[in-house]
Short mmCIF file of C-alpha atoms and ligand atoms in Angstrom, two decimals:
data_model
loop_
_atom_site.label_atom_id
_atom_site.label_comp_id
_atom_site.label_asym_id
_atom_site.label_seq_id
_atom_site.Cartn_x
_atom_site.Cartn_y
_atom_site.Cartn_z
CA MET I 17 0.00 0.00 0.00
CA ASP I 18 1.55 3.35 -0.92
CA VAL I 19 1.68 6.18 1.55
CA ASN I 20 -1.20 8.14 0.09
CA GLU I 21 -3.44 5.13 0.20
CA LYS I 22 -2.34 4.41 3.72
CA ILE I 23 -3.13 8.01 4.72
CA ASN I 24 -6.54 7.84 3.11
CA ASP I 25 -7.16 4.58 4.82
CA ILE I 26 -6.20 5.97 8.23
CA GLU I 27 -8.45 9.02 7.75
CA LYS I 28 -11.37 6.80 6.79
CA GLN I 29 -10.76 4.62 9.82
CA VAL I 30 -10.59 7.68 12.06
CA ASP I 31 -13.87 9.03 10.68
CA CYS I 32 -15.52 5.70 11.19
CA GLU I 33 -14.09 5.04 14.69
CA VAL I 34 -14.76 8.46 16.24
CA GLY I 35 -18.38 8.05 15.33
CA LYS I 36 -18.55 5.02 17.58
CA ALA I 37 -17.23 6.82 20.66
CA GLU I 38 -19.95 7.23 23.26
CA SER I 39 -17.96 9.03 25.89
CA SER I 40 -14.89 11.22 26.12
CA LYS I 41 -13.18 8.32 27.88
CA GLY I 42 -13.96 5.93 25.02
CA LEU I 43 -12.82 8.54 22.55
CA PHE I 44 -9.48 8.83 24.33
CA GLU I 45 -8.87 5.10 23.91
CA ILE I 46 -9.57 5.36 20.17
CA LYS I 47 -7.33 8.42 19.95
CA MET I 48 -4.46 6.46 21.46
CA ARG I 49 -4.88 3.80 18.78
CA PHE I 50 -4.02 6.41 16.15
CA LEU I 51 -2.00 9.07 17.92
CA GLY I 52 -0.51 7.19 20.90
CA LYS I 53 3.18 6.26 21.02
CA THR I 54 2.51 2.93 19.33
CA GLY I 55 -0.48 4.22 17.35
CA GLU I 56 -0.87 3.96 13.59
CA ILE I 57 0.27 7.49 12.77
CA SER I 58 3.26 7.21 15.06
CA SER I 59 4.34 3.97 13.38
CA LEU I 60 4.00 5.60 9.96
CA MET I 61 6.32 8.33 11.18
CA LYS I 62 8.76 5.77 12.48
CA ASN I 63 8.83 4.22 9.01
CA MET I 64 10.35 7.47 7.69
CA ARG I 65 13.70 5.91 8.43
CA ASP I 66 13.22 3.54 5.49
CA VAL I 67 12.40 6.33 3.03
CA PRO I 68 15.19 7.78 0.86
CA PRO I 69 16.51 11.00 2.46
CA GLU I 70 15.44 13.30 -0.40
CA GLN I 71 11.79 12.21 -0.01
CA ARG I 72 11.76 12.62 3.75
CA PRO I 73 10.90 16.37 3.96
CA THR I 74 7.87 15.99 1.67
CA LEU I 75 6.68 12.87 3.41
CA GLY I 76 7.33 14.50 6.79
CA LYS I 77 5.08 17.41 5.82
CA ILE I 78 2.35 15.09 4.58
CA LEU I 79 2.44 13.04 7.77
CA ASN I 80 2.48 16.12 10.00
CA ALA I 81 -0.51 17.49 8.13
CA LEU I 82 -2.26 14.15 8.61
CA ARG I 83 -1.44 14.19 12.30
CA GLN I 84 -2.83 17.74 12.66
CA ARG I 85 -6.05 16.87 10.78
CA VAL I 86 -6.59 13.77 12.88
CA GLU I 87 -5.86 15.67 16.08
CA ALA I 88 -8.29 18.39 15.06
CA LYS I 89 -10.92 15.75 14.36
CA PHE I 90 -10.47 14.19 17.79
CA ASP I 91 -10.52 17.62 19.46
CA GLU I 92 -13.76 18.51 17.72
CA ILE I 93 -15.48 15.27 18.73
CA GLU I 94 -14.05 15.46 22.26
CA LEU I 95 -15.50 18.94 22.68
CA LYS I 96 -18.93 17.73 21.58
CA LEU I 97 -18.83 14.68 23.84
CA LYS I 98 -17.64 16.71 26.84
CA GLU I 99 -20.41 19.25 26.29
CA ARG I 100 -22.94 16.45 26.12
CA GLU I 101 -21.53 14.87 29.29
CA LEU I 102 -21.61 18.15 31.18
CA LYS I 103 -25.17 18.78 30.11
CA LYS I 104 -26.17 15.34 31.32
CA LYS I 105 -24.37 15.92 34.63
CA TYR I 106 -26.23 19.21 35.14
CA GLU I 107 -29.45 17.52 34.17
CA ASP I 108 -28.86 14.70 36.69
CA GLU I 109 -27.90 17.04 39.49
CA LYS I 110 -30.68 19.49 38.84
CA ILE I 111 -32.46 20.78 41.96
CA ASP I 112 -35.95 22.10 41.59
CA VAL I 113 -35.87 25.07 43.92
CA THR I 114 -39.58 25.65 43.36
CA LEU I 115 -40.50 22.36 45.07
CA PRO I 116 -42.13 22.99 48.45
CA ALA I 117 -39.69 22.21 51.29
CA LYS I 118 -40.21 19.18 53.51
CA ASN I 119 -42.19 20.13 56.54
CA LEU I 120 -39.78 19.41 59.40
CA PRO I 121 -41.48 18.99 62.74
CA CYS I 122 -40.53 21.93 64.92
CA GLY I 123 -40.43 21.80 68.70
CA ALA I 124 -41.60 24.51 71.06
CA TYR I 125 -40.23 25.77 74.33
CA HIS I 126 -41.68 24.23 77.48
CA PRO I 127 -43.93 26.70 79.33
CA ASN I 128 -41.43 26.62 82.22
CA THR I 129 -38.62 27.60 79.89
CA LEU I 130 -40.76 30.33 78.34
CA ILE I 131 -41.52 31.85 81.75
CA ARG I 132 -37.95 31.44 82.96
CA ASN I 133 -36.65 33.20 79.84
CA GLN I 134 -39.22 35.97 80.18
CA LEU I 135 -38.27 36.49 83.83
CA ILE I 136 -34.56 36.49 83.04
CA SER I 137 -35.09 38.98 80.26
CA VAL I 138 -37.15 41.33 82.49
CA PHE I 139 -34.68 41.20 85.38
CA ALA I 140 -31.57 41.26 83.22
CA GLY I 141 -33.00 44.50 81.81
CA MET I 142 -32.90 45.87 85.38
CA GLY I 143 -29.25 44.85 85.78
CA PHE I 144 -29.60 41.50 87.57
CA GLU I 145 -26.91 38.86 87.01
CA ILE I 146 -27.61 35.13 87.02
CA PHE I 147 -26.24 32.88 89.76
CA GLU I 148 -27.00 29.16 89.79
CA GLY I 149 -26.45 27.32 93.06
CA PRO I 150 -26.24 23.54 93.59
CA GLU I 151 -29.37 21.38 93.85
CA ILE I 152 -27.79 19.22 96.56
CA GLU I 153 -27.24 21.66 99.40
CA ASN I 154 -25.86 21.76 102.90
CA ASP I 155 -28.40 22.16 105.66
CA TYR I 156 -26.49 25.34 106.51
CA TYR I 157 -27.19 27.14 103.20
CA ASN I 158 -30.73 25.90 102.81
CA PHE I 159 -31.82 26.64 106.39
CA THR I 160 -29.41 27.69 109.12
CA ALA I 161 -27.78 30.62 107.32
CA LEU I 162 -31.26 31.70 106.27
CA ASN I 163 -32.08 32.20 109.95
CA THR I 164 -33.83 28.84 110.17
CA PRO I 165 -31.87 26.80 112.75
CA LYS I 166 -32.58 23.09 113.38
CA ASP I 167 -35.43 23.49 115.84
CA HIS I 168 -37.04 26.41 114.02
CA PRO I 169 -40.77 25.87 113.40
CA ALA I 170 -40.44 27.37 109.90
CA ARG I 171 -38.65 24.20 108.81
CA ASP I 172 -42.05 22.55 108.94
CA MET I 173 -43.23 24.84 106.13
CA GLN I 174 -41.09 22.79 103.77
CA ASP I 175 -41.04 18.98 103.77
CA THR I 176 -37.42 18.29 103.07
CA PHE I 177 -35.75 15.37 101.28
CA TYR I 178 -32.66 14.69 103.38
CA ILE I 179 -29.68 12.83 101.92
CA SER I 180 -27.78 12.74 105.21
CA ASP I 181 -27.90 14.72 108.47
CA ASP I 182 -26.20 17.55 106.70
CA LEU I 183 -27.03 17.14 103.02
CA LEU I 184 -30.42 17.68 101.43
CA LEU I 185 -32.14 18.47 98.13
CA ARG I 186 -32.57 22.21 98.34
CA THR I 187 -36.12 23.23 99.16
CA GLN I 188 -35.67 26.81 98.00
CA THR I 189 -33.40 28.78 95.69
CA SER I 190 -32.98 31.17 98.63
CA ALA I 191 -29.97 28.98 99.52
CA GLY I 192 -28.14 30.67 96.66
CA GLN I 193 -28.46 34.06 98.43
CA ILE I 194 -26.01 32.93 101.09
CA ARG I 195 -23.54 31.54 98.57
CA VAL I 196 -23.57 34.87 96.75
CA MET I 197 -23.30 37.07 99.86
CA GLU I 198 -20.45 34.96 101.27
CA ASN I 199 -18.44 35.51 98.13
CA LYS I 200 -19.34 38.97 96.96
CA LYS I 201 -19.51 42.30 98.73
CA PRO I 202 -22.38 44.69 97.94
CA PRO I 203 -23.62 46.05 95.62
CA ILE I 204 -25.27 42.69 94.87
CA LYS I 205 -28.04 42.20 92.32
CA ILE I 206 -28.56 38.57 91.41
CA LEU I 207 -31.24 36.34 90.00
CA SER I 208 -31.08 32.65 90.79
CA PRO I 209 -33.25 30.24 88.81
CA GLY I 210 -33.29 26.53 89.50
CA LYS I 211 -35.01 23.32 90.53
CA VAL I 212 -36.10 22.77 94.11
CA TYR I 213 -37.50 19.70 95.88
CA ARG I 214 -40.16 19.12 98.51
CA SER I 215 -42.09 16.09 99.63
CA ASP I 216 -45.35 17.44 98.30
CA ASP I 217 -47.64 16.13 95.57
CA ASP I 218 -51.07 17.29 94.36
CA ALA I 219 -52.67 19.26 91.49
CA THR I 220 -50.71 22.40 92.34
CA HIS I 221 -47.62 20.85 93.98
CA SER I 222 -44.91 18.58 92.67
CA PRO I 223 -41.93 17.00 94.50
CA MET I 224 -39.69 18.80 92.02
CA PHE I 225 -40.43 22.27 90.76
CA SER I 226 -38.63 25.45 89.76
CA GLN I 227 -38.09 28.72 91.50
CA MET I 228 -36.62 32.07 90.66
CA GLU I 229 -34.90 33.91 93.45
CA GLY I 230 -33.83 37.53 93.44
CA LEU I 231 -31.53 39.40 95.81
CA VAL I 232 -30.49 43.04 95.94
CA VAL I 233 -28.11 44.34 98.61
CA ASP I 234 -26.66 47.84 98.66
CA LYS I 235 -26.59 51.02 100.70
CA GLY I 236 -30.02 52.54 101.27
CA ILE I 237 -32.19 49.81 99.74
CA THR I 238 -35.77 50.03 101.03
CA LEU I 239 -39.11 48.29 100.66
CA CYS I 240 -40.02 51.04 98.15
CA ASP I 241 -37.30 49.76 95.82
CA LEU I 242 -38.81 46.29 96.08
CA LYS I 243 -42.30 47.60 95.35
CA GLY I 244 -41.11 49.65 92.34
CA MET I 245 -39.26 46.68 90.92
CA LEU I 246 -42.24 44.36 91.45
CA ASP I 247 -44.59 46.77 89.64
CA GLU I 248 -42.27 46.80 86.66
CA PHE I 249 -42.00 42.99 86.75
CA ALA I 250 -45.81 42.56 86.93
CA ARG I 251 -46.40 44.86 83.95
CA LYS I 252 -43.80 43.13 81.82
CA ILE I 253 -44.89 39.58 82.64
CA PHE I 254 -48.67 39.91 83.00
CA GLY I 255 -49.41 43.00 80.92
CA ASP I 256 -49.79 46.76 81.17
CA GLY I 257 -52.15 47.92 83.86
CA VAL I 258 -51.36 45.04 86.22
CA LYS I 259 -50.63 46.34 89.72
CA THR I 260 -49.03 44.74 92.77
CA ARG I 261 -49.88 44.86 96.46
CA LEU I 262 -47.92 43.72 99.50
CA ARG I 263 -49.45 41.79 102.38
CA PRO I 264 -47.61 41.16 105.64
CA SER I 265 -46.23 37.64 105.92
CA TYR I 266 -43.49 35.68 107.58
CA PHE I 267 -40.24 34.20 106.29
CA PRO I 268 -37.33 33.65 108.66
CA PHE I 269 -34.79 35.24 106.32
CA THR I 270 -36.67 38.48 105.68
CA GLU I 271 -37.93 41.13 108.10
CA PRO I 272 -40.39 42.51 107.33
CA SER I 273 -41.69 39.78 105.05
CA VAL I 274 -44.43 40.19 102.50
CA GLU I 275 -46.63 38.14 100.24
CA VAL I 276 -46.97 39.83 96.85
CA ASP I 277 -50.22 39.79 94.88
CA VAL I 278 -50.81 41.05 91.35
CA SER I 279 -54.14 42.49 90.28
CA CYS I 280 -56.02 39.82 88.32
CA PHE I 281 -54.88 40.02 84.70
CA GLU I 282 -57.89 37.93 83.64
CA CYS I 283 -60.72 40.14 84.94
CA GLY I 284 -58.80 43.35 85.57
CA GLY I 285 -59.58 43.13 89.30
CA LYS I 286 -63.38 42.79 89.15
CA GLY I 287 -63.26 39.24 90.44
CA CYS I 288 -63.39 36.01 88.44
CA ARG I 289 -62.67 32.30 88.74
CA LEU I 290 -58.93 32.73 88.34
CA CYS I 291 -58.65 35.19 91.25
CA LYS I 292 -61.42 33.39 93.17
CA GLY I 293 -63.47 36.56 93.17
CA THR I 294 -60.86 38.59 95.06
CA GLY I 295 -59.39 40.55 92.14
CA TRP I 296 -55.87 39.61 93.32
CA ILE I 297 -53.55 36.68 92.68
CA GLU I 298 -50.72 35.68 94.99
CA ILE I 299 -47.51 35.52 93.03
CA LEU I 300 -44.44 35.46 95.27
CA GLY I 301 -42.82 35.90 98.66
CA ALA I 302 -40.41 38.70 99.42
CA GLY I 303 -39.08 40.99 102.09
CA MET I 304 -36.16 42.96 103.44
CA VAL I 305 -33.16 40.70 104.08
CA ASN I 306 -33.11 39.90 107.80
CA ARG I 307 -30.14 41.61 109.47
CA ARG I 308 -29.15 38.30 111.04
CA VAL I 309 -28.74 36.83 107.54
CA LEU I 310 -26.53 39.76 106.47
CA GLU I 311 -24.45 39.47 109.66
CA GLY I 312 -23.95 35.74 109.05
CA CYS I 313 -22.43 36.61 105.68
CA ALA I 314 -20.18 39.30 107.20
CA ILE I 315 -22.17 42.15 105.65
CA ASP I 316 -22.72 45.03 108.09
CA PRO I 317 -26.53 45.48 108.38
CA ASP I 318 -26.06 49.03 109.65
CA GLU I 319 -24.30 49.93 106.44
CA TYR I 320 -26.19 47.78 103.95
CA THR I 321 -29.77 46.71 103.48
CA GLY I 322 -31.37 44.51 100.88
CA PHE I 323 -34.49 42.89 99.61
CA ALA I 324 -35.10 39.36 98.38
CA PHE I 325 -37.91 37.66 96.54
CA GLY I 326 -38.70 34.14 95.43
CA MET I 327 -41.34 32.80 93.08
CA GLY I 328 -42.43 29.46 91.69
CA ILE I 329 -41.99 29.27 87.93
CA GLU I 330 -44.62 26.56 87.39
CA ARG I 331 -47.12 28.63 89.35
CA ILE I 332 -46.53 31.65 87.12
CA ALA I 333 -46.71 29.47 83.98
CA MET I 334 -50.00 27.94 85.18
CA LEU I 335 -51.51 31.34 85.93
CA LYS I 336 -50.31 33.02 82.77
CA TYR I 337 -51.25 30.18 80.39
CA GLY I 338 -54.37 28.99 82.22
CA ILE I 339 -52.98 25.52 83.03
CA ASN I 340 -55.10 23.86 85.70
CA ASN I 341 -52.99 20.84 86.62
CA MET I 342 -49.30 21.02 87.42
CA LYS I 343 -48.79 17.42 86.25
CA LEU I 344 -49.23 18.61 82.65
CA LEU I 345 -45.95 20.48 83.04
CA PHE I 346 -44.07 17.29 83.88
CA GLU I 347 -45.65 14.70 81.59
CA GLY I 348 -43.91 15.81 78.40
CA ASP I 349 -47.03 15.22 76.26
CA THR I 350 -46.27 16.97 72.97
CA ARG I 351 -49.99 17.58 72.27
CA PHE I 352 -49.96 19.81 75.32
CA LEU I 353 -46.49 21.27 74.89
CA LYS I 354 -46.79 22.32 71.26
CA GLN I 355 -49.54 24.79 72.16
CA PHE I 356 -47.05 27.15 73.75
CA LYS I 357 -45.24 29.24 71.20
CA ASP I 358 -44.66 32.33 73.29
N1 LIG V 417 -37.98 30.70 99.69
C1 LIG V 417 -39.40 31.01 99.81
C2 LIG V 417 -40.19 29.75 99.51
O1 LIG V 417 -39.68 28.86 98.91
C3 LIG V 417 -39.79 32.10 98.87
C4 LIG V 417 -39.21 33.40 99.30
C5 LIG V 417 -39.91 34.18 100.20
C6 LIG V 417 -38.00 33.82 98.85
C7 LIG V 417 -39.40 35.39 100.59
C8 LIG V 417 -37.44 35.02 99.26
C9 LIG V 417 -38.19 35.80 100.13
O2 LIG V 417 -36.29 35.48 98.84
O3 LIG V 417 -37.68 36.98 100.53
O4 LIG V 417 -41.33 29.67 99.87
#
């Protein structure tokens, strides 16, 4: 076969073979058969050695031209195949952004958490810092330092879970007051949320519940400061127009002690089922920190005074959201829980 025939033959073969390629990878294999080191065109070029020297330049040109044409052919087909492959890839990976998203089930905050967060936000706005004390407490912090020594009748107000003679599950977040005052000199302005435990169980009591304690100690703090702060708290938590009133009470660690009521946010004070016809709802206990408590923490009661308050979070949640049984707050039934969005 003479060279021209051979060249024609190769070009025909190339035309025929490239048409069979279904992918750029397949095309590459075919390309190697013609243009690879041992490919047909390369072997033709190697044969140049056997050609008389004077014919070599002409033949060299012809073969180079062939090589370029074949390369161009492969390039052209490769481009087409790659384009097709890319298009298919885009097609396969296509995301329809107009499809409606999957409806992921979304949880809601527990009413306790909602109230706790609301309280923290209101009091943080007044400059209170958070302090969290331990749930397993010493008798000293839970009672004695709060002016409630061992034989004190006020211990009967709270049925305590004892762990040992000295250790107990705290019955009140008031225990945190002592821990703060022992470690920090006034001015003190802390808020102490947390779980507390009492051997008590009915529709409005649970052996474990949550409290929020507040303590302010500084020079010249009076009951008026407490009242002003409570009014602000009542408006923010229960709504504008809600007022507070103080009734005399007794707690060993405060003197004087008060019970704080808010005007009924359901009936506006006219009297309804929620406020049992009185127009007022009891919300928390408070008072001026007893000077004996301050002394016990090495704070001079002639120089500093303070007020403290403590409230039950479940109680506030029940009142605010109209929940009639405390158990609902502990059962974790999502049908109940998902009703509380804010
Ligand atoms: N610790 C009290 C209780 O659990 C609530 C309380 C009353 C806290 C008066 C106080 C307070 O800080 O001053 O019943």
